[in-house]
Amino acid sequence: MATLSAYPALAELKGKDFLSSADAGAEQTAQLLRLAADLKAGRRSIDLGGRMLGLIFSKASTRTRVSFTVAMARLGGQTLDLNPSVTQVGRGEPVADTARVLSRYVNALAIRTFAQEELRDYAHWASIPVINALTDLEHPCQALADYLTLQEAFGGSPDDMAGATLAYVGDGNNVAHSLMLCGALLGVNVRIGGPVGYEPSAEVLAQSRHLAAGRCEISVVQDPVAAVRGAHALYTDVWASMGQEEEKAKRERDFSGWCLDEELIAEADPRAIVLHCLPAYRGLEISAGAMEGSSSRIFDQAENRLHAQQALLATLLAAD
Ligand code: CP
Ligand code: NVA
């Protein structure tokens, strides 16, 4: 098995949980992105020797499910789909029992659910690494892929991103939260713009500003043009996340004027790249032109889920 000696900061993450972007430090986040870029370029290959990852997904997923499965296969491991509807989880078996039993069978769990508290519960009871594959609060694996995409656009090394500004327009949701925390660690200024009432959590904002202190700025604005002006990367996500389907009509009214379209892109830096975590709703949070335009890196970003998660899995499950 190859070791991770070229990425010394990653040794501290071995065997740990990754429940939040803030579970990695600044140097660890930068080294995760370096490892991801090296894996993507074929400069490094890591064999986890038959380790097994369990996926417990209580919400739909295309990218996260498939990229974790392929990432594990590329590392010489395997994935087991433990969808709650086909396990006893769906019939109410307690997390405390499920987590302890699964820890005897698999080497890590990637969990997609609603409450961050449930994820923390799994992590508490499991004796193996637990990875946040999206909760209502955060989407830290997405943020790693997002900043890997920025890194590629700005020169190829984490240092090349430092001082750049990423503008996220839309709902102050799980994706926004992880972008704020991870951006703070990487020295990227993150500007969140959205209508009144849809701001990111005050707690995550305070935590991001604490992490960013002296490195970069994390700001919140309520005007779309002010949000994107001069920014080097523009990002948006759905207005109604999974679990908010009933609010969809109200949110479409409240977010009127917040579509990431060509007009808004024209206010950003002329070389700004356009990002979206997908799935996207053309004509709502993003225009078809913005998605398909020459500034779009959206499909590279989707691909980068694979490389970023491969780096994460290699780190958490590293050989001795
Ligand atoms: N971006 C993302 O997490 O996509 P999926 O919901 O398809 O996994
Ligand atoms: N904010 C979205 C992200 C989907 C990948 C959601 O939670 O549904």
Coordinates of C-alpha atoms and ligand atoms in Angstrom, one line a residue:
M1 CA 0.0 0.0 0.0
A2 CA 1.3 3.5 -0.9
T3 CA 1.7 5.8 2.1
L4 CA 0.8 9.5 2.3
S5 CA 4.2 10.6 3.5
A6 CA 4.2 13.4 0.9
Y7 CA 1.2 14.9 2.6
P8 CA 2.3 15.0 6.3
A9 CA -0.6 17.0 7.6
L10 CA -3.0 14.3 6.5
A11 CA -1.7 11.8 9.0
E12 CA -3.8 13.5 11.7
L13 CA -7.0 12.8 9.8
K14 CA -6.5 9.0 9.7
G15 CA -9.3 7.2 11.3
K16 CA -11.2 10.5 12.0
D17 CA -14.7 11.5 11.0
F18 CA -15.4 14.1 8.4
L19 CA -18.7 15.6 9.5
S20 CA -18.0 19.2 8.7
S21 CA -15.6 21.2 6.5
A22 CA -14.1 22.4 9.7
D23 CA -13.1 18.9 10.8
A24 CA -10.0 19.4 8.7
G25 CA -7.5 22.3 9.5
A26 CA -6.2 24.8 7.0
E27 CA -3.0 22.8 6.1
Q28 CA -5.0 19.5 6.0
T29 CA -7.5 21.0 3.6
A30 CA -4.8 22.3 1.3
Q31 CA -3.0 18.9 1.4
L32 CA -6.3 17.1 0.6
L33 CA -6.6 19.3 -2.5
R34 CA -3.0 18.6 -3.5
L35 CA -3.6 14.8 -3.1
A36 CA -6.8 15.1 -5.1
A37 CA -5.0 16.9 -7.9
D38 CA -2.2 14.3 -7.8
L39 CA -4.6 11.4 -7.9
K40 CA -6.5 13.1 -10.8
A41 CA -3.3 13.6 -12.8
G42 CA -2.1 10.0 -12.2
R43 CA 0.9 11.3 -10.3
R44 CA 0.0 9.1 -7.3
S45 CA -1.9 5.9 -6.9
I46 CA -3.2 4.5 -3.6
D47 CA -4.4 1.0 -2.8
L48 CA -6.6 0.6 0.2
G49 CA -6.5 -3.2 -0.1
G50 CA -10.1 -4.3 -0.1
R51 CA -11.5 -1.8 2.4
M52 CA -15.3 -1.5 2.4
L53 CA -17.4 1.7 2.5
G54 CA -21.0 1.6 3.5
L55 CA -23.4 4.2 2.0
I56 CA -26.4 5.1 4.2
F57 CA -28.4 7.6 2.1
S58 CA -31.8 8.8 3.3
K59 CA -32.1 11.3 0.4
A60 CA -31.7 11.0 -3.3
S61 CA -28.2 11.3 -4.9
T62 CA -26.6 10.8 -8.3
R63 CA -23.1 12.4 -8.0
T64 CA -22.3 11.6 -4.4
R65 CA -23.5 8.0 -4.5
V66 CA -21.7 7.2 -7.8
S67 CA -18.5 9.2 -7.1
F68 CA -18.0 7.5 -3.7
T69 CA -18.6 4.1 -5.4
V70 CA -16.1 4.7 -8.2
A71 CA -13.6 6.4 -5.8
M72 CA -13.6 3.3 -3.6
A73 CA -13.2 1.0 -6.6
R74 CA -10.2 3.1 -7.8
L75 CA -8.6 2.7 -4.4
G76 CA -9.0 -1.1 -4.6
G77 CA -11.9 -1.1 -2.2
Q78 CA -15.7 -1.7 -2.4
T79 CA -18.9 0.0 -1.6
L80 CA -22.1 -1.4 0.0
D81 CA -25.3 0.4 -0.6
L82 CA -27.1 0.5 2.8
N83 CA -30.2 2.5 1.7
P84 CA -32.4 2.8 4.8
S85 CA -35.4 1.5 2.8
V86 CA -33.7 -1.9 2.4
T87 CA -32.1 -2.2 5.8
Q88 CA -33.7 -2.3 9.3
V89 CA -32.8 1.5 9.6
G90 CA -36.0 2.1 7.7
R91 CA -38.0 0.1 10.2
G92 CA -36.6 2.1 13.1
E93 CA -33.5 0.2 14.3
P94 CA -31.7 2.7 16.6
V95 CA -28.6 4.5 15.3
A96 CA -26.7 3.3 18.4
D97 CA -27.2 -0.4 17.3
T98 CA -26.8 0.1 13.6
A99 CA -23.6 2.1 13.9
R100 CA -22.0 -0.5 16.3
V101 CA -23.0 -3.4 14.1
L102 CA -21.9 -1.8 10.8
S103 CA -18.6 -0.9 12.4
R104 CA -17.9 -4.7 12.6
Y105 CA -18.5 -5.2 8.9
V106 CA -17.3 -2.1 7.0
N107 CA -14.3 0.3 7.3
A108 CA -16.1 3.6 6.9
L109 CA -19.6 5.0 6.5
A110 CA -20.8 7.8 4.2
I111 CA -24.1 9.1 5.4
R112 CA -26.6 11.4 3.7
T113 CA -29.4 12.5 5.9
F114 CA -31.4 15.4 7.2
A115 CA -30.2 16.4 10.7
Q116 CA -26.6 17.0 11.4
E117 CA -27.4 15.6 14.9
E118 CA -28.2 12.2 13.4
L119 CA -24.8 12.2 11.7
R120 CA -23.1 13.1 14.9
D121 CA -25.0 10.2 16.6
Y122 CA -23.7 7.8 14.0
A123 CA -20.2 9.1 14.6
H124 CA -20.5 8.8 18.3
W125 CA -21.5 5.1 18.2
A126 CA -19.4 4.0 15.2
S127 CA -15.8 2.9 15.8
I128 CA -15.0 3.7 12.1
P129 CA -14.8 7.0 10.2
V130 CA -18.1 8.6 9.4
I131 CA -18.3 11.0 6.4
N132 CA -21.0 13.6 5.8
A133 CA -22.4 12.9 2.4
L134 CA -24.8 15.9 2.8
T135 CA -27.0 17.0 5.7
D136 CA -29.3 20.0 6.0
L137 CA -26.4 21.8 7.6
E138 CA -23.4 21.0 5.5
H139 CA -22.1 19.3 2.3
P140 CA -18.3 19.2 3.0
C141 CA -17.4 16.7 0.3
Q142 CA -19.0 19.0 -2.3
A143 CA -16.9 21.9 -1.0
L144 CA -13.7 19.9 -1.4
A145 CA -14.6 19.3 -5.1
D146 CA -15.6 22.9 -5.5
Y147 CA -12.3 24.3 -4.3
L148 CA -10.4 21.6 -6.3
T149 CA -12.2 23.2 -9.3
L150 CA -11.1 26.7 -8.3
Q151 CA -7.6 25.5 -7.7
E152 CA -7.5 24.1 -11.3
A153 CA -8.8 27.4 -12.7
F154 CA -6.4 29.6 -10.7
G155 CA -3.0 27.8 -11.2
G156 CA -3.1 24.3 -9.8
S157 CA -2.0 24.8 -6.2
P158 CA -4.0 25.7 -3.1
D159 CA -1.9 28.9 -2.7
D160 CA -3.1 30.1 -6.1
M161 CA -6.6 30.5 -4.8
A162 CA -5.7 32.4 -1.7
G163 CA -7.1 36.0 -1.9
A164 CA -9.6 35.1 -4.7
T165 CA -13.3 35.9 -4.2
L166 CA -16.0 33.3 -4.6
A167 CA -19.5 34.7 -4.7
Y168 CA -22.4 32.4 -3.9
V169 CA -25.8 33.7 -4.8
G170 CA -28.9 32.0 -3.6
D171 CA -30.1 30.1 -0.5
G172 CA -27.8 30.2 2.6
N173 CA -28.0 26.4 2.8
N174 CA -25.8 23.4 3.4
V175 CA -23.7 24.0 0.3
A176 CA -23.2 27.7 1.2
H177 CA -22.2 26.7 4.7
S178 CA -19.5 24.3 3.6
L179 CA -18.2 26.8 1.0
M180 CA -17.9 29.4 3.8
L181 CA -16.0 27.1 6.2
C182 CA -13.7 25.5 3.6
G183 CA -13.1 28.9 1.9
A184 CA -12.1 30.3 5.3
L185 CA -9.5 27.5 5.7
L186 CA -8.1 28.1 2.2
G187 CA -7.9 31.9 2.4
V188 CA -10.6 32.4 -0.2
N189 CA -12.9 35.3 0.3
V190 CA -16.5 34.0 0.3
R191 CA -19.4 36.4 -0.4
I192 CA -22.9 35.0 0.2
G193 CA -25.7 36.9 -1.5
G194 CA -29.4 36.1 -1.0
P195 CA -32.7 37.7 -0.2
V196 CA -33.6 38.7 3.4
G197 CA -34.7 35.7 5.3
Y198 CA -32.4 33.2 3.5
E199 CA -29.1 34.1 5.0
P200 CA -26.7 31.4 6.2
S201 CA -26.8 30.2 9.8
A202 CA -25.4 32.8 12.2
E203 CA -23.4 30.1 13.9
V204 CA -21.7 28.9 10.7
L205 CA -21.0 32.5 9.8
A206 CA -19.3 33.2 13.1
Q207 CA -17.4 29.9 12.9
S208 CA -16.2 30.7 9.3
R209 CA -15.2 34.2 10.3
H210 CA -13.2 32.8 13.2
L211 CA -11.4 30.4 10.9
A212 CA -10.8 33.1 8.3
A213 CA -9.4 35.6 10.8
G214 CA -6.4 37.4 9.2
R215 CA -6.6 35.2 6.1
C216 CA -9.7 36.3 4.2
E217 CA -13.2 37.7 4.5
I218 CA -16.5 35.9 4.8
S219 CA -19.4 38.3 4.0
V220 CA -23.1 38.3 3.6
V221 CA -24.9 40.7 1.3
Q222 CA -28.5 41.2 0.2
D223 CA -28.1 42.5 -3.3
P224 CA -27.2 40.3 -6.3
V225 CA -25.0 42.8 -8.1
A226 CA -23.1 43.6 -4.8
A227 CA -22.7 39.9 -4.3
V228 CA -21.0 39.1 -7.6
R229 CA -19.2 42.4 -8.3
G230 CA -15.5 41.7 -9.3
A231 CA -15.8 38.1 -8.0
H232 CA -13.5 35.4 -9.5
A233 CA -15.9 32.5 -9.1
L234 CA -19.7 32.5 -9.2
Y235 CA -21.7 29.8 -7.6
T236 CA -25.3 28.9 -7.1
D237 CA -27.5 26.1 -5.8
V238 CA -31.2 25.2 -5.8
W239 CA -33.6 27.5 -4.0
A240 CA -35.5 24.6 -2.5
S241 CA -33.2 21.9 -1.1
M242 CA -34.2 18.3 -0.5
G243 CA -36.9 18.3 2.3
Q244 CA -38.1 21.8 1.3
E245 CA -40.3 20.7 -1.6
E246 CA -43.4 22.2 0.0
E247 CA -41.8 25.7 0.1
K248 CA -40.8 25.6 -3.6
A249 CA -43.5 28.0 -4.9
K250 CA -42.9 30.6 -2.1
R251 CA -39.1 30.3 -2.6
E252 CA -39.4 30.9 -6.3
R253 CA -41.3 34.2 -5.5
D254 CA -38.8 35.2 -2.8
F255 CA -35.7 34.5 -5.0
S256 CA -37.0 36.4 -8.0
G257 CA -34.1 38.5 -9.3
W258 CA -31.5 36.1 -8.0
C259 CA -31.0 34.0 -11.1
L260 CA -27.3 33.5 -12.0
D261 CA -27.5 34.6 -15.6
E262 CA -25.4 36.3 -18.2
E263 CA -26.4 39.8 -16.9
L264 CA -25.1 39.0 -13.4
I265 CA -22.0 37.2 -14.7
A266 CA -21.1 40.5 -16.6
E267 CA -20.7 42.2 -13.2
A268 CA -18.0 39.7 -12.1
D269 CA -14.3 39.6 -13.0
P270 CA -14.2 38.9 -16.8
R271 CA -12.3 35.6 -16.2
A272 CA -14.8 34.4 -13.5
I273 CA -15.8 30.8 -13.6
V274 CA -19.3 29.6 -13.0
L275 CA -20.1 26.7 -10.6
H276 CA -23.2 24.8 -9.5
C277 CA -23.2 21.6 -7.3
L278 CA -26.0 20.1 -9.4
P279 CA -28.8 19.1 -9.9
A280 CA -29.7 22.5 -11.5
Y281 CA -33.0 24.0 -12.5
R282 CA -32.4 26.1 -15.6
G283 CA -34.4 29.3 -15.7
L284 CA -34.7 29.3 -11.8
E285 CA -31.4 29.7 -9.9
I286 CA -29.3 29.6 -13.1
S287 CA -29.9 30.4 -16.8
A288 CA -29.2 27.8 -19.5
G289 CA -26.7 30.2 -21.0
A290 CA -24.7 30.4 -17.7
M291 CA -24.7 26.7 -17.4
E292 CA -23.5 26.0 -20.9
G293 CA -21.4 29.2 -21.4
S294 CA -17.6 29.2 -21.8
S295 CA -17.1 30.3 -18.1
S296 CA -18.9 27.2 -16.8
R297 CA -16.8 24.7 -15.0
I298 CA -19.9 22.8 -13.7
F299 CA -19.1 19.5 -15.3
D300 CA -15.4 19.6 -14.3
Q301 CA -16.7 20.3 -10.8
A302 CA -19.0 17.3 -10.9
E303 CA -16.1 15.1 -12.0
N304 CA -14.0 16.5 -9.2
R305 CA -16.3 14.9 -6.6
L306 CA -14.6 11.7 -7.6
H307 CA -11.0 12.9 -7.2
A308 CA -11.7 14.9 -4.0
Q309 CA -13.5 12.0 -2.3
Q310 CA -10.8 9.6 -3.4
A311 CA -8.3 11.8 -1.6
L312 CA -10.6 11.9 1.5
L313 CA -11.1 8.2 1.6
A314 CA -7.4 7.5 1.1
T315 CA -6.7 9.9 4.0
L316 CA -9.3 8.6 6.5
L317 CA -8.5 4.9 5.7
A318 CA -4.8 5.3 5.2
A319 CA -2.6 2.3 5.7
D320 CA -0.3 2.1 8.7
Ligands
CP1 N1 -24.1 17.6 -5.8 C1 -24.6 16.5 -5.3 O1 -24.4 16.2 -4.1 O2 -25.3 15.8 -6.1 P1 -26.2 14.5 -5.7 O3 -27.3 14.9 -4.9 O4 -26.6 13.9 -7.1 O5 -25.3 13.5 -5.0
NVA2 N1 -28.8 22.2 -1.3 C1 -29.1 21.0 -2.1 C2 -27.8 20.4 -2.6 C3 -28.0 19.1 -3.4 C4 -26.7 18.5 -3.8 C5 -29.9 20.1 -1.3 O1 -29.6 19.9 -0.1 O2 -30.9 19.5 -1.8

